[in-house]
mmCIF file of C-alpha atoms in Angstrom:
data_model
loop_
_atom_site.group_PDB
_atom_site.id
_atom_site.type_symbol
_atom_site.label_atom_id
_atom_site.label_comp_id
_atom_site.label_asym_id
_atom_site.label_seq_id
_atom_site.Cartn_x
_atom_site.Cartn_y
_atom_site.Cartn_z
ATOM 1 C CA MET S 1 1.494 14.591 12.620
ATOM 2 C CA LYS S 2 -0.854 16.733 10.353
ATOM 3 C CA THR S 3 0.575 19.837 11.994
ATOM 4 C CA THR S 4 4.138 18.792 11.410
ATOM 5 C CA THR S 5 3.318 17.786 7.842
ATOM 6 C CA SER S 6 1.752 21.103 7.226
ATOM 7 C CA LEU S 7 4.581 23.037 8.685
ATOM 8 C CA SER S 8 6.996 20.908 6.693
ATOM 9 C CA ARG S 9 5.172 21.810 3.517
ATOM 10 C CA ARG S 10 5.121 25.458 4.459
ATOM 11 C CA LEU S 11 8.851 25.511 5.194
ATOM 12 C CA PHE S 12 9.623 23.554 1.841
ATOM 13 C CA GLY S 13 7.510 26.040 0.011
ATOM 14 C CA VAL S 14 9.517 29.020 1.486
ATOM 15 C CA ALA S 15 12.774 27.046 0.854
ATOM 16 C CA VAL S 16 11.747 26.776 -2.793
ATOM 17 C CA ILE S 17 10.843 30.344 -3.126
ATOM 18 C CA CYS S 18 14.297 31.374 -1.576
ATOM 19 C CA MET S 19 16.097 29.173 -3.631
ATOM 20 C CA GLY S 20 14.207 30.634 -6.739
ATOM 21 C CA MET S 21 15.181 34.101 -5.532
ATOM 22 C CA LEU S 22 18.783 33.021 -5.014
ATOM 23 C CA GLY S 23 18.841 31.396 -8.392
ATOM 24 C CA ALA S 24 17.394 34.582 -9.941
ATOM 25 C CA GLY S 25 20.023 36.579 -8.089
ATOM 26 C CA LEU S 26 22.946 34.513 -9.345
ATOM 27 C CA ALA S 27 21.507 34.735 -12.953
ATOM 28 C CA ARG S 28 21.610 38.327 -12.700
ATOM 29 C CA ALA S 29 24.935 38.356 -11.174
ATOM 30 C CA ALA S 30 26.322 36.613 -14.215
ATOM 31 C CA ASP S 31 25.249 39.538 -16.350
ATOM 32 C CA GLU S 32 26.636 42.225 -14.049
ATOM 33 C CA PHE S 33 29.851 43.978 -14.085
ATOM 34 C CA LYS S 34 31.797 46.603 -12.110
ATOM 35 C CA ALA S 35 32.183 49.719 -14.265
ATOM 36 C CA SER S 36 34.894 52.121 -13.368
ATOM 37 C CA TRP S 37 37.036 55.018 -14.907
ATOM 38 C CA VAL S 38 40.764 54.822 -15.156
ATOM 39 C CA THR S 39 42.652 58.086 -15.573
ATOM 40 C CA ALA S 40 45.738 57.653 -17.943
ATOM 41 C CA SER S 41 48.867 59.352 -17.396
ATOM 42 C CA ASP S 42 48.060 62.239 -19.491
ATOM 43 C CA GLY S 43 44.499 62.669 -18.018
ATOM 44 C CA VAL S 44 42.422 60.642 -20.492
ATOM 45 C CA ARG S 45 39.699 58.655 -18.817
ATOM 46 C CA LEU S 46 39.343 55.181 -19.845
ATOM 47 C CA SER S 47 36.074 53.143 -19.472
ATOM 48 C CA VAL S 48 36.759 49.843 -17.712
ATOM 49 C CA ARG S 49 34.548 46.879 -16.860
ATOM 50 C CA GLU S 50 35.240 43.830 -14.642
ATOM 51 C CA TYR S 51 33.237 40.537 -14.902
ATOM 52 C CA GLY S 52 33.229 37.306 -13.213
ATOM 53 C CA ASN S 53 35.107 36.087 -10.144
ATOM 54 C CA LEU S 54 37.163 38.987 -9.134
ATOM 55 C CA GLN S 55 39.354 36.651 -7.115
ATOM 56 C CA GLY S 56 40.026 34.415 -9.838
ATOM 57 C CA PRO S 57 42.949 34.366 -12.388
ATOM 58 C CA ALA S 58 42.753 37.486 -14.362
ATOM 59 C CA ILE S 59 42.370 38.030 -18.221
ATOM 60 C CA VAL S 60 42.779 41.576 -19.821
ATOM 61 C CA PHE S 61 41.075 41.901 -23.160
ATOM 62 C CA VAL S 62 42.338 44.591 -25.536
ATOM 63 C CA HIS S 63 40.185 45.299 -28.763
ATOM 64 C CA GLY S 64 40.818 46.313 -32.123
ATOM 65 C CA ILE S 65 40.649 49.607 -34.232
ATOM 66 C CA ALA S 66 37.266 51.125 -34.115
ATOM 67 C CA GLN S 67 35.919 48.540 -31.943
ATOM 68 C CA SER S 68 34.898 48.527 -28.221
ATOM 69 C CA GLN S 69 35.266 46.400 -25.100
ATOM 70 C CA LEU S 70 31.742 45.063 -26.072
ATOM 71 C CA SER S 71 33.479 42.935 -28.749
ATOM 72 C CA PHE S 72 34.209 40.423 -26.133
ATOM 73 C CA ASP S 73 30.399 39.918 -24.993
ATOM 74 C CA ARG S 74 30.620 36.209 -25.833
ATOM 75 C CA GLN S 75 33.585 35.808 -23.500
ATOM 76 C CA VAL S 76 32.464 38.079 -20.503
ATOM 77 C CA HIS S 77 28.997 36.463 -20.665
ATOM 78 C CA SER S 78 30.168 32.840 -20.721
ATOM 79 C CA GLU S 79 31.377 30.101 -18.551
ATOM 80 C CA LEU S 80 34.728 32.003 -18.151
ATOM 81 C CA ALA S 81 33.042 34.369 -15.760
ATOM 82 C CA LYS S 82 32.461 31.530 -13.281
ATOM 83 C CA LYS S 83 36.260 31.184 -12.705
ATOM 84 C CA TYR S 84 38.136 34.112 -14.053
ATOM 85 C CA HIS S 85 38.534 37.788 -13.417
ATOM 86 C CA LEU S 86 37.796 39.270 -16.808
ATOM 87 C CA VAL S 87 38.728 42.892 -17.428
ATOM 88 C CA THR S 88 37.742 44.945 -20.604
ATOM 89 C CA TYR S 89 38.279 48.452 -21.410
ATOM 90 C CA ASP S 90 37.597 50.883 -24.293
ATOM 91 C CA LEU S 91 40.879 52.197 -25.912
ATOM 92 C CA ARG S 92 41.314 55.976 -25.869
ATOM 93 C CA GLY S 93 39.138 57.518 -28.640
ATOM 94 C CA HIS S 94 36.970 54.390 -28.536
ATOM 95 C CA GLY S 95 33.559 53.366 -27.090
ATOM 96 C CA GLU S 96 32.911 55.250 -23.836
ATOM 97 C CA SER S 97 36.430 56.341 -23.115
ATOM 98 C CA ASP S 98 37.514 59.995 -23.699
ATOM 99 C CA LYS S 99 38.157 61.091 -27.197
ATOM 100 C CA PRO S 100 40.847 63.902 -27.313
ATOM 101 C CA THR S 101 40.959 65.729 -30.351
ATOM 102 C CA SER S 102 44.768 66.254 -30.486
ATOM 103 C CA GLU S 103 46.495 63.935 -32.658
ATOM 104 C CA GLU S 104 49.319 63.796 -30.124
ATOM 105 C CA ALA S 105 47.153 61.728 -27.832
ATOM 106 C CA TYR S 106 47.170 58.764 -30.184
ATOM 107 C CA VAL S 107 50.434 58.780 -32.169
ATOM 108 C CA ASN S 108 52.773 57.816 -29.305
ATOM 109 C CA GLY S 109 52.742 53.934 -28.681
ATOM 110 C CA ARG S 110 53.898 54.448 -25.234
ATOM 111 C CA ARG S 111 50.645 56.050 -24.338
ATOM 112 C CA MET S 112 48.873 52.942 -25.441
ATOM 113 C CA SER S 113 50.985 50.652 -23.429
ATOM 114 C CA ASP S 114 50.856 53.062 -20.519
ATOM 115 C CA ASP S 115 47.043 52.907 -20.712
ATOM 116 C CA LEU S 116 46.974 49.244 -20.568
ATOM 117 C CA ARG S 117 49.340 49.268 -17.630
ATOM 118 C CA SER S 118 47.120 51.590 -15.924
ATOM 119 C CA VAL S 119 44.130 49.501 -16.341
ATOM 120 C CA MET S 120 46.074 46.605 -14.903
ATOM 121 C CA THR S 121 47.126 48.640 -11.915
ATOM 122 C CA ALA S 122 43.662 50.173 -11.213
ATOM 123 C CA THR S 123 41.990 46.802 -11.258
ATOM 124 C CA GLY S 124 44.438 45.200 -9.022
ATOM 125 C CA VAL S 125 45.109 42.200 -11.391
ATOM 126 C CA HIS S 126 48.049 39.980 -10.600
ATOM 127 C CA LYS S 127 50.021 38.666 -13.319
ATOM 128 C CA PRO S 128 47.077 38.498 -15.819
ATOM 129 C CA VAL S 129 46.923 36.827 -19.211
ATOM 130 C CA LEU S 130 46.559 39.571 -21.957
ATOM 131 C CA VAL S 131 44.449 38.939 -24.859
ATOM 132 C CA GLY S 132 45.140 41.227 -27.746
ATOM 133 C CA TRP S 133 42.853 41.296 -30.713
ATOM 134 C CA SER S 134 44.031 42.974 -34.035
ATOM 135 C CA LEU S 135 45.208 46.340 -33.059
ATOM 136 C CA GLY S 136 44.944 45.183 -29.488
ATOM 137 C CA GLY S 137 47.607 42.705 -30.224
ATOM 138 C CA ILE S 138 49.908 45.523 -31.471
ATOM 139 C CA ILE S 139 49.256 47.271 -28.138
ATOM 140 C CA VAL S 140 50.118 44.144 -26.272
ATOM 141 C CA ALA S 141 53.283 43.861 -28.281
ATOM 142 C CA GLN S 142 53.999 47.587 -27.452
ATOM 143 C CA TYR S 143 53.500 46.767 -23.773
ATOM 144 C CA LEU S 144 56.112 43.931 -24.104
ATOM 145 C CA SER S 145 58.494 46.224 -25.733
ATOM 146 C CA ASP S 146 58.181 48.982 -23.136
ATOM 147 C CA TYR S 147 57.628 47.065 -19.969
ATOM 148 C CA GLY S 148 58.567 43.412 -20.569
ATOM 149 C CA ASP S 149 56.718 40.324 -19.301
ATOM 150 C CA ALA S 150 57.550 40.347 -15.560
ATOM 151 C CA GLU S 151 54.078 41.519 -14.695
ATOM 152 C CA ILE S 152 52.088 39.145 -16.852
ATOM 153 C CA SER S 153 51.425 35.248 -16.995
ATOM 154 C CA GLY S 154 50.988 34.959 -20.720
ATOM 155 C CA VAL S 155 49.755 36.426 -24.102
ATOM 156 C CA ASN S 156 47.141 35.473 -26.534
ATOM 157 C CA PHE S 157 47.551 37.285 -29.787
ATOM 158 C CA VAL S 158 44.209 37.046 -31.861
ATOM 159 C CA GLY S 159 44.156 38.062 -35.439
ATOM 160 C CA ALA S 160 47.057 40.371 -34.686
ATOM 161 C CA ARG S 161 49.566 41.918 -37.221
ATOM 162 C CA ILE S 162 52.535 41.317 -34.929
ATOM 163 C CA ALA S 163 54.898 40.238 -37.676
ATOM 164 C CA GLN S 164 55.515 40.885 -41.420
ATOM 165 C CA PRO S 165 55.606 37.735 -43.458
ATOM 166 C CA PRO S 166 58.227 37.824 -46.034
ATOM 167 C CA GLY S 167 57.185 38.422 -49.636
ATOM 168 C CA THR S 168 53.397 38.689 -49.025
ATOM 169 C CA PRO S 169 50.977 41.514 -47.570
ATOM 170 C CA ALA S 170 50.178 41.379 -44.057
ATOM 171 C CA ARG S 171 46.664 42.803 -44.712
ATOM 172 C CA MET S 172 43.871 41.295 -46.446
ATOM 173 C CA PRO S 173 41.241 42.943 -48.593
ATOM 174 C CA GLY S 174 38.775 43.579 -45.860
ATOM 175 C CA ALA S 175 41.418 45.895 -44.197
ATOM 176 C CA ALA S 176 40.943 48.347 -47.273
ATOM 177 C CA TYR S 177 37.505 49.459 -45.939
ATOM 178 C CA ILE S 178 39.430 51.106 -42.941
ATOM 179 C CA ARG S 179 40.735 53.812 -45.346
ATOM 180 C CA THR S 180 37.155 54.804 -46.470
ATOM 181 C CA MET S 181 36.220 54.690 -42.740
ATOM 182 C CA LEU S 182 38.376 57.841 -42.541
ATOM 183 C CA SER S 183 36.176 59.838 -44.809
ATOM 184 C CA PRO S 184 34.964 63.011 -43.729
ATOM 185 C CA LYS S 185 31.560 62.239 -45.511
ATOM 186 C CA LEU S 186 29.370 60.653 -43.006
ATOM 187 C CA GLU S 187 27.384 58.443 -45.392
ATOM 188 C CA GLU S 188 30.688 57.085 -46.760
ATOM 189 C CA ASN S 189 31.967 56.386 -43.323
ATOM 190 C CA ILE S 190 28.935 54.493 -42.237
ATOM 191 C CA ARG S 191 28.884 52.296 -45.464
ATOM 192 C CA ALA S 192 32.547 51.579 -44.959
ATOM 193 C CA THR S 193 32.142 50.831 -41.517
ATOM 194 C CA ALA S 194 29.268 48.470 -42.083
ATOM 195 C CA SER S 195 31.343 46.643 -44.725
ATOM 196 C CA PHE S 196 34.243 46.353 -42.334
ATOM 197 C CA VAL S 197 32.026 44.823 -39.589
ATOM 198 C CA ARG S 198 30.795 42.142 -42.052
ATOM 199 C CA ALA S 199 34.332 41.520 -43.088
ATOM 200 C CA CYS S 200 35.396 40.945 -39.477
ATOM 201 C CA VAL S 201 33.230 37.850 -39.215
ATOM 202 C CA ALA S 202 33.172 34.585 -41.201
ATOM 203 C CA THR S 203 29.471 33.775 -40.012
ATOM 204 C CA PRO S 204 26.400 35.591 -40.930
ATOM 205 C CA LEU S 205 25.400 38.201 -38.327
ATOM 206 C CA SER S 206 22.088 38.534 -36.914
ATOM 207 C CA PRO S 207 20.332 41.893 -37.294
ATOM 208 C CA ALA S 208 20.704 42.641 -33.508
ATOM 209 C CA ASP S 209 24.584 41.743 -33.495
ATOM 210 C CA PHE S 210 25.183 43.718 -36.730
ATOM 211 C CA GLU S 211 23.501 46.852 -35.154
ATOM 212 C CA LEU S 212 25.292 46.602 -32.067
ATOM 213 C CA MET S 213 28.716 46.118 -33.915
ATOM 214 C CA LEU S 214 28.019 49.003 -36.296
ATOM 215 C CA GLY S 215 26.924 51.107 -33.376
ATOM 216 C CA TYR S 216 30.075 50.827 -31.314
ATOM 217 C CA ASN S 217 32.321 50.962 -34.340
ATOM 218 C CA MET S 218 30.739 54.333 -35.174
ATOM 219 C CA ALA S 219 31.259 55.567 -31.511
ATOM 220 C CA SER S 220 34.984 55.932 -32.604
ATOM 221 C CA PRO S 221 35.316 59.350 -34.465
ATOM 222 C CA VAL S 222 37.274 59.819 -37.658
ATOM 223 C CA PHE S 223 40.143 61.627 -36.052
ATOM 224 C CA ALA S 224 40.639 59.038 -33.428
ATOM 225 C CA ARG S 225 40.782 56.263 -35.918
ATOM 226 C CA ALA S 226 43.162 58.147 -38.267
ATOM 227 C CA ALA S 227 45.642 59.210 -35.426
ATOM 228 C CA THR S 228 45.563 55.583 -33.915
ATOM 229 C CA LEU S 229 46.296 54.126 -37.348
ATOM 230 C CA LYS S 230 49.079 56.584 -38.010
ATOM 231 C CA TRP S 231 50.924 54.994 -34.938
ATOM 232 C CA SER S 232 50.114 51.461 -35.356
ATOM 233 C CA GLY S 233 50.416 51.219 -39.240
ATOM 234 C CA GLY S 234 54.274 51.268 -39.207
ATOM 235 C CA THR S 235 54.872 49.171 -36.213
ATOM 236 C CA ASP S 236 57.208 46.158 -36.275
ATOM 237 C CA PHE S 237 57.683 44.195 -33.151
ATOM 238 C CA ALA S 238 59.888 41.243 -34.664
ATOM 239 C CA ALA S 239 62.738 42.246 -32.542
ATOM 240 C CA ALA S 240 60.910 42.613 -29.231
ATOM 241 C CA LEU S 241 58.842 39.523 -29.350
ATOM 242 C CA PRO S 242 61.607 36.922 -29.091
ATOM 243 C CA ARG S 243 62.537 38.293 -25.746
ATOM 244 C CA THR S 244 59.127 37.275 -24.342
ATOM 245 C CA LYS S 245 59.606 34.339 -22.043
ATOM 246 C CA VAL S 246 55.991 33.868 -20.839
ATOM 247 C CA PRO S 247 53.639 31.379 -22.662
ATOM 248 C CA VAL S 248 52.148 32.818 -25.939
ATOM 249 C CA LEU S 249 49.165 31.506 -27.788
ATOM 250 C CA ILE S 250 48.540 32.652 -31.304
ATOM 251 C CA SER S 251 45.016 32.386 -32.618
ATOM 252 C CA HIS S 252 44.122 32.994 -36.116
ATOM 253 C CA GLY S 253 41.156 32.305 -38.441
ATOM 254 C CA ARG S 254 42.130 30.826 -41.917
ATOM 255 C CA LEU S 255 39.073 32.845 -43.159
ATOM 256 C CA ASP S 256 40.476 36.158 -41.919
ATOM 257 C CA GLN S 257 39.616 38.922 -44.362
ATOM 258 C CA VAL S 258 41.446 41.663 -42.439
ATOM 259 C CA ILE S 259 44.794 40.165 -41.329
ATOM 260 C CA SER S 260 46.529 37.484 -43.405
ATOM 261 C CA PRO S 261 47.060 34.058 -41.824
ATOM 262 C CA ASP S 262 50.629 34.309 -43.235
ATOM 263 C CA VAL S 263 51.183 36.874 -40.272
ATOM 264 C CA ALA S 264 50.336 34.150 -37.755
ATOM 265 C CA GLN S 265 52.601 31.574 -39.524
ATOM 266 C CA GLU S 266 55.503 34.167 -39.361
ATOM 267 C CA ALA S 267 54.839 35.028 -35.769
ATOM 268 C CA GLY S 268 55.022 31.284 -34.896
ATOM 269 C CA ARG S 269 58.447 31.268 -36.607
ATOM 270 C CA ILE S 270 59.576 34.141 -34.666
ATOM 271 C CA LEU S 271 58.222 32.654 -31.458
ATOM 272 C CA PRO S 272 59.060 29.027 -31.839
ATOM 273 C CA ALA S 273 57.845 28.279 -28.172
ATOM 274 C CA ALA S 274 54.440 29.777 -28.960
ATOM 275 C CA LYS S 275 51.473 27.669 -29.786
ATOM 276 C CA VAL S 276 49.670 28.654 -33.098
ATOM 277 C CA SER S 277 45.931 27.584 -33.027
ATOM 278 C CA TRP S 278 44.253 27.615 -36.384
ATOM 279 C CA TYR S 279 40.485 28.145 -36.835
ATOM 280 C CA ASP S 280 39.704 26.708 -40.293
ATOM 281 C CA HIS S 281 36.085 28.278 -40.349
ATOM 282 C CA GLY S 282 36.870 31.421 -38.279
ATOM 283 C CA GLY S 283 37.207 34.944 -39.572
ATOM 284 C CA HIS S 284 39.078 37.995 -37.928
ATOM 285 C CA SER S 285 36.621 37.953 -34.975
ATOM 286 C CA LEU S 286 37.213 34.243 -34.460
ATOM 287 C CA PHE S 287 36.243 34.654 -30.843
ATOM 288 C CA PHE S 288 32.753 35.486 -32.002
ATOM 289 C CA ASP S 289 32.697 32.894 -34.772
ATOM 290 C CA ASP S 290 33.514 30.180 -32.640
ATOM 291 C CA ALA S 291 33.184 31.419 -29.081
ATOM 292 C CA PRO S 292 32.831 27.893 -27.353
ATOM 293 C CA ARG S 293 36.072 26.629 -28.736
ATOM 294 C CA PHE S 294 37.847 29.975 -28.190
ATOM 295 C CA ASN S 295 36.775 30.127 -24.583
ATOM 296 C CA ALA S 296 37.868 26.645 -23.876
ATOM 297 C CA GLU S 297 41.268 27.187 -25.464
ATOM 298 C CA LEU S 298 41.643 30.362 -23.601
ATOM 299 C CA ALA S 299 40.742 28.832 -20.188
ATOM 300 C CA ALA S 300 43.188 25.978 -20.729
ATOM 301 C CA PHE S 301 45.907 28.376 -21.843
ATOM 302 C CA VAL S 302 45.254 30.701 -18.831
ATOM 303 C CA ASP S 303 45.266 27.684 -16.484
ATOM 304 C CA ALA S 304 48.566 26.464 -17.903
ATOM 305 C CA ALA S 305 50.259 29.996 -17.919
ATOM 306 C CA THR S 306 49.351 30.812 -14.373
ATOM 307 C CA ALA S 307 50.507 27.573 -13.029
ATOM 308 C CA MET S 308 53.945 28.234 -14.418
ATOM 309 C CA THR S 309 54.272 31.873 -13.280
ATOM 310 C CA HIS S 310 52.709 31.811 -9.930
#
């Protein structure tokens, strides 16, 4: 009996150790991602990361001007990763992606939609939901204009200037910092970028979050910012959006200091079947300001959209 008890205790101890190791492995796995390079149609390399359940329903995140795929840290390192295949990428001229110096590499909107499609093809996602934040929403709208919605399950526009509200500006005062972010004087560029980072959120930033955000914003050089804005600044997808048949969620912060809430109101009018979700205390980066709510709403939207289209 003593021998059996002793053996049982030893086995139990081994089991506890193994479970601890397994738990540690799972904890590490939650922070891991698959990194790859996707080559665009013109040879530009795009930095891509895949997180979470690679067999689950897919969500592709598209970031804003001067930002990075790191913007979605509170999504890819959340409960979403347990169920969904999360794909992020750095736009051309941003983050770790290539930064061609030719203006031609940025001013054609079709290049941007082709980049998104190349990422979707390379990662093998099937009918993903596209999440387009700010400029990313314009890129998603460009994709819809160029390719339609046959290969996707739904769209979540987040703080995106996808409509022009009648009689009122589409941009808020915080967007004015972007002009100075194009300054050739580095000190002016840095200060303006720091102000823009702060204008994107409605909640105070910790020093660590501010440093990271400023860092990846500065990773986008002036020439890339300027050329990208030259394309996106005059876009109007009001005619293309009503042709969209897949579910659409429009998420907008009432405290957005970059894109006017009136834009979301007008987009909801253009897309009467879309749901408009207002964040009373959210800013431009509402997925950062209120990540728990944003993630929960995104999960519910993806589940409903994929159920309809699969």
